[in-house]
mmCIF file of C-alpha atoms in Angstrom:
data_model
loop_
_atom_site.group_PDB
_atom_site.id
_atom_site.type_symbol
_atom_site.label_atom_id
_atom_site.label_comp_id
_atom_site.label_asym_id
_atom_site.label_seq_id
_atom_site.Cartn_x
_atom_site.Cartn_y
_atom_site.Cartn_z
ATOM 1 C CA MET A 109 0.000 0.000 0.000
ATOM 2 C CA MET A 110 1.333 3.408 -0.965
ATOM 3 C CA SER A 111 1.342 6.245 1.554
ATOM 4 C CA THR A 112 -0.421 9.515 0.721
ATOM 5 C CA THR A 113 2.927 11.312 0.825
ATOM 6 C CA SER A 114 4.497 9.052 -1.789
ATOM 7 C CA ALA A 115 1.349 9.201 -3.964
ATOM 8 C CA SER A 116 1.492 13.015 -3.851
ATOM 9 C CA ARG A 117 5.146 12.967 -4.866
ATOM 10 C CA GLN A 118 4.358 10.780 -7.869
ATOM 11 C CA ARG A 119 1.714 13.268 -9.066
ATOM 12 C CA LEU A 120 3.997 16.320 -8.783
ATOM 13 C CA PRO A 121 5.975 15.717 -12.012
ATOM 14 C CA GLY A 122 2.677 15.401 -13.908
ATOM 15 C CA ILE A 123 1.347 18.646 -12.421
ATOM 16 C CA ALA A 124 4.650 20.426 -13.158
ATOM 17 C CA ALA A 125 4.522 19.263 -16.781
ATOM 18 C CA LEU A 126 0.919 20.452 -17.101
ATOM 19 C CA LEU A 127 1.856 23.882 -15.708
ATOM 20 C CA LEU A 128 4.811 24.142 -18.102
ATOM 21 C CA VAL A 129 2.587 23.326 -21.084
ATOM 22 C CA SER A 130 -0.007 25.868 -19.870
ATOM 23 C CA VAL A 131 2.588 28.634 -19.454
ATOM 24 C CA THR A 132 4.126 27.858 -22.850
ATOM 25 C CA ALA A 133 0.702 27.955 -24.503
ATOM 26 C CA LEU A 134 -0.127 31.275 -22.810
ATOM 27 C CA SER A 135 3.109 32.890 -24.003
ATOM 28 C CA ASP A 136 2.209 32.121 -27.618
ATOM 29 C CA THR A 137 -1.214 33.790 -27.537
ATOM 30 C CA SER A 138 -2.113 37.189 -28.897
ATOM 31 C CA GLU A 139 -4.659 37.992 -26.225
ATOM 32 C CA ILE A 140 -5.375 37.455 -22.568
ATOM 33 C CA SER A 141 -8.673 35.691 -21.876
ATOM 34 C CA ARG A 142 -10.489 36.525 -18.670
ATOM 35 C CA ARG A 143 -13.189 34.884 -16.584
ATOM 36 C CA ASP A 144 -15.773 37.481 -17.617
ATOM 37 C CA GLY A 145 -15.367 36.336 -21.232
ATOM 38 C CA LEU A 146 -13.675 39.551 -22.366
ATOM 39 C CA THR A 147 -10.235 39.533 -23.953
ATOM 40 C CA ILE A 148 -7.359 41.975 -23.776
ATOM 41 C CA PRO A 149 -5.273 42.033 -26.977
ATOM 42 C CA VAL A 150 -1.625 41.724 -25.930
ATOM 43 C CA SER A 151 -0.461 43.717 -28.961
ATOM 44 C CA PRO A 152 -3.288 45.388 -30.911
ATOM 45 C CA TYR A 153 -0.885 47.415 -33.080
ATOM 46 C CA PRO A 154 2.733 46.891 -34.277
ATOM 47 C CA ASN A 155 5.345 47.660 -31.565
ATOM 48 C CA TRP A 156 2.686 48.316 -28.894
ATOM 49 C CA SER A 157 1.958 46.109 -25.886
ATOM 50 C CA TYR A 158 -0.522 45.848 -23.045
ATOM 51 C CA ALA A 159 0.668 47.823 -19.993
ATOM 52 C CA GLY A 160 -2.191 47.028 -17.605
ATOM 53 C CA CYS A 161 -5.414 48.355 -16.156
ATOM 54 C CA TYR A 162 -4.863 51.766 -14.538
ATOM 55 C CA VAL A 163 -6.834 54.033 -12.227
ATOM 56 C CA ASP A 164 -8.039 57.237 -13.902
ATOM 57 C CA THR A 165 -10.140 60.021 -12.416
ATOM 58 C CA VAL A 166 -11.672 63.181 -13.810
ATOM 59 C CA GLN A 167 -9.609 65.243 -11.344
ATOM 60 C CA THR A 168 -6.252 63.626 -12.198
ATOM 61 C CA ARG A 169 -6.239 62.176 -15.687
ATOM 62 C CA MET A 170 -3.567 59.567 -16.293
ATOM 63 C CA LEU A 171 -3.622 60.312 -20.025
ATOM 64 C CA PRO A 172 -4.463 63.951 -20.726
ATOM 65 C CA PHE A 173 -5.662 63.881 -24.335
ATOM 66 C CA ASN A 174 -9.133 62.534 -25.166
ATOM 67 C CA PHE A 175 -9.959 61.815 -28.777
ATOM 68 C CA TYR A 176 -13.043 60.873 -30.675
ATOM 69 C CA THR A 177 -11.834 58.587 -33.435
ATOM 70 C CA GLY A 178 -15.038 58.827 -35.461
ATOM 71 C CA ARG A 179 -15.870 55.153 -35.092
ATOM 72 C CA PRO A 180 -16.816 52.776 -32.269
ATOM 73 C CA ILE A 181 -13.808 52.245 -30.012
ATOM 74 C CA THR A 182 -11.660 49.123 -29.965
ATOM 75 C CA ASN A 183 -8.231 48.899 -28.393
ATOM 76 C CA ALA A 184 -6.660 48.600 -31.853
ATOM 77 C CA ASN A 185 -8.278 51.721 -33.340
ATOM 78 C CA CYS A 186 -7.519 53.772 -30.200
ATOM 79 C CA VAL A 187 -3.863 52.684 -30.238
ATOM 80 C CA SER A 188 -3.695 53.346 -33.988
ATOM 81 C CA PHE A 189 -5.173 56.820 -33.527
ATOM 82 C CA CYS A 190 -2.776 57.732 -30.682
ATOM 83 C CA SER A 191 0.225 56.314 -32.538
ATOM 84 C CA ASN A 192 -0.623 58.217 -35.726
ATOM 85 C CA HIS A 193 -0.821 61.439 -33.688
ATOM 86 C CA GLY A 194 2.622 60.979 -32.109
ATOM 87 C CA TYR A 195 1.672 59.621 -28.687
ATOM 88 C CA TYR A 196 3.422 56.756 -26.899
ATOM 89 C CA VAL A 197 0.636 55.642 -24.539
ATOM 90 C CA ALA A 198 -3.009 54.887 -25.378
ATOM 91 C CA GLY A 199 -5.914 53.811 -23.235
ATOM 92 C CA THR A 200 -9.578 52.956 -23.572
ATOM 93 C CA GLU A 201 -12.060 53.816 -20.839
ATOM 94 C CA TYR A 202 -15.755 53.346 -20.125
ATOM 95 C CA SER A 203 -16.378 51.260 -23.294
ATOM 96 C CA GLY A 204 -16.050 54.150 -25.726
ATOM 97 C CA GLU A 205 -13.389 56.690 -24.739
ATOM 98 C CA CYS A 206 -9.900 56.865 -26.264
ATOM 99 C CA TRP A 207 -7.151 58.647 -24.302
ATOM 100 C CA CYS A 208 -3.561 59.370 -25.362
ATOM 101 C CA GLY A 209 -0.412 60.570 -23.612
ATOM 102 C CA SER A 210 3.366 60.656 -23.814
ATOM 103 C CA SER A 211 4.273 58.328 -20.948
ATOM 104 C CA ILE A 212 3.164 56.329 -17.950
ATOM 105 C CA ILE A 213 4.317 58.437 -15.023
ATOM 106 C CA PRO A 214 5.733 56.832 -11.876
ATOM 107 C CA GLY A 215 2.936 57.060 -9.351
ATOM 108 C CA ASP A 216 0.170 56.175 -11.818
ATOM 109 C CA THR A 217 -1.831 53.485 -10.035
ATOM 110 C CA LEU A 218 -2.071 50.016 -11.518
ATOM 111 C CA ALA A 219 -5.448 48.339 -10.869
ATOM 112 C CA PRO A 220 -6.404 44.658 -11.121
ATOM 113 C CA ASP A 221 -7.117 43.591 -14.720
ATOM 114 C CA ALA A 222 -10.630 42.605 -13.590
ATOM 115 C CA ASP A 223 -11.377 46.315 -12.944
ATOM 116 C CA CYS A 224 -11.190 46.956 -16.709
ATOM 117 C CA SER A 225 -14.347 44.982 -17.382
ATOM 118 C CA MET A 226 -16.481 47.040 -19.749
ATOM 119 C CA PRO A 227 -16.789 45.701 -23.310
ATOM 120 C CA CYS A 228 -15.598 47.926 -26.155
ATOM 121 C CA LYS A 229 -18.361 49.568 -28.199
ATOM 122 C CA GLY A 230 -16.539 48.508 -31.368
ATOM 123 C CA ASP A 231 -15.921 44.889 -30.281
ATOM 124 C CA SER A 232 -17.970 43.503 -27.417
ATOM 125 C CA THR A 233 -15.455 40.682 -26.838
ATOM 126 C CA GLU A 234 -12.675 43.125 -25.847
ATOM 127 C CA ALA A 235 -12.243 44.944 -22.539
ATOM 128 C CA CYS A 236 -12.176 48.747 -22.914
ATOM 129 C CA GLY A 237 -11.523 49.976 -19.390
ATOM 130 C CA GLY A 238 -14.322 50.698 -16.971
ATOM 131 C CA PRO A 239 -15.573 53.481 -14.715
ATOM 132 C CA ASN A 240 -12.406 55.383 -13.748
ATOM 133 C CA ARG A 241 -10.272 52.602 -15.264
ATOM 134 C CA LEU A 242 -8.121 52.613 -18.399
ATOM 135 C CA THR A 243 -7.030 49.595 -20.429
ATOM 136 C CA VAL A 244 -3.542 50.927 -21.261
ATOM 137 C CA TYR A 245 -1.091 50.154 -24.071
ATOM 138 C CA GLU A 246 2.380 51.601 -24.613
ATOM 139 C CA THR A 247 5.072 51.490 -27.258
ATOM 140 C CA ALA A 248 8.774 50.996 -26.723
ATOM 141 C CA SER A 249 9.559 53.536 -29.448
ATOM 142 C CA THR A 250 11.997 56.262 -28.499
ATOM 143 C CA PHE A 251 10.458 59.611 -27.578
ATOM 144 C CA VAL A 252 11.496 62.435 -29.894
ATOM 145 C CA ASP A 253 10.882 65.950 -28.577
ATOM 146 C CA PRO A 254 8.984 67.732 -31.363
ATOM 147 C CA GLY A 255 9.883 71.203 -30.052
ATOM 148 C CA ILE A 256 7.548 74.185 -30.021
ATOM 149 C CA MET A 257 7.309 76.780 -32.780
ATOM 150 C CA GLY A 258 10.794 76.069 -34.154
ATOM 151 C CA PHE A 259 12.449 75.797 -30.727
ATOM 152 C CA HIS A 260 13.986 72.506 -29.622
ATOM 153 C CA SER A 261 14.580 71.156 -26.146
ATOM 154 C CA LEU A 262 18.164 71.192 -24.890
ATOM 155 C CA GLY A 263 17.306 68.733 -22.138
ATOM 156 C CA CYS A 264 16.940 69.219 -18.427
ATOM 157 C CA TRP A 265 19.327 71.637 -16.715
ATOM 158 C CA THR A 266 19.978 72.459 -13.071
ATOM 159 C CA LEU A 267 19.558 76.167 -12.299
ATOM 160 C CA GLN A 268 21.809 78.117 -9.970
ATOM 161 C CA PRO A 269 20.048 79.075 -6.709
ATOM 162 C CA ALA A 270 19.460 82.701 -7.727
ATOM 163 C CA CYS A 271 18.772 82.021 -11.400
ATOM 164 C CA GLY A 272 15.254 82.922 -12.431
ATOM 165 C CA SER A 273 14.487 84.925 -9.340
ATOM 166 C CA SER A 274 15.675 88.360 -10.460
ATOM 167 C CA PRO A 275 13.108 90.966 -11.593
ATOM 168 C CA GLN A 276 14.932 91.324 -14.928
ATOM 169 C CA TYR A 277 14.585 87.599 -15.609
ATOM 170 C CA TRP A 278 10.832 87.763 -15.038
ATOM 171 C CA LYS A 279 10.513 90.816 -17.339
ATOM 172 C CA ILE A 280 12.128 88.779 -20.126
ATOM 173 C CA VAL A 281 9.805 85.831 -19.466
ATOM 174 C CA GLN A 282 6.785 88.154 -19.393
ATOM 175 C CA ALA A 283 7.816 89.826 -22.668
ATOM 176 C CA TYR A 284 8.368 86.477 -24.370
ATOM 177 C CA THR A 285 5.024 85.155 -23.107
ATOM 178 C CA SER A 286 3.231 88.288 -24.352
ATOM 179 C CA CYS A 287 4.755 87.833 -27.800
ATOM 180 C CA ILE A 288 3.719 84.188 -27.975
ATOM 181 C CA ILE A 289 0.180 84.959 -26.782
ATOM 182 C CA GLY A 290 -0.020 87.780 -29.339
ATOM 183 C CA LEU A 291 0.712 85.319 -32.146
ATOM 184 C CA PHE A 292 -2.426 83.345 -31.332
ATOM 185 C CA GLN A 293 -4.895 86.224 -31.004
#
């Protein structure tokens, strides 16, 4: 008669093999299936990947730019829209909203994938965020600073303690700002 301990040990290699096959099969899929029947495309657009379900609120938007794409939202058409407009992060929210931004900022709050449980209006089998939740995708492409009105960023510099605090400095900033504002009136 076999003891329960030795019977359990004999089953372990079989369980380990089953887990290995399951993990291997999961790594070859193009979407994540969930218990609620919705899927999350792992890569809905070339060079983009699923980043997670994130908390988003009206007061503190994770992705600041909201776009109406002109058609019912899917993760793929939102990511395509954001990518074609030069953004590096895209997210769908509340079944039909598409949001874009330049980066995921440290401090943005990751939520459980189950929180992004509303079906997309353009494909009811896909998850498109939820109330105050974004299904987020990002690209690994390198960020290129587009500059503003012919000016280009020189990077981030450390200012001397007194730099920027003199009245003359603020007069220059005020004059420059007035000129820029005048161009748009």
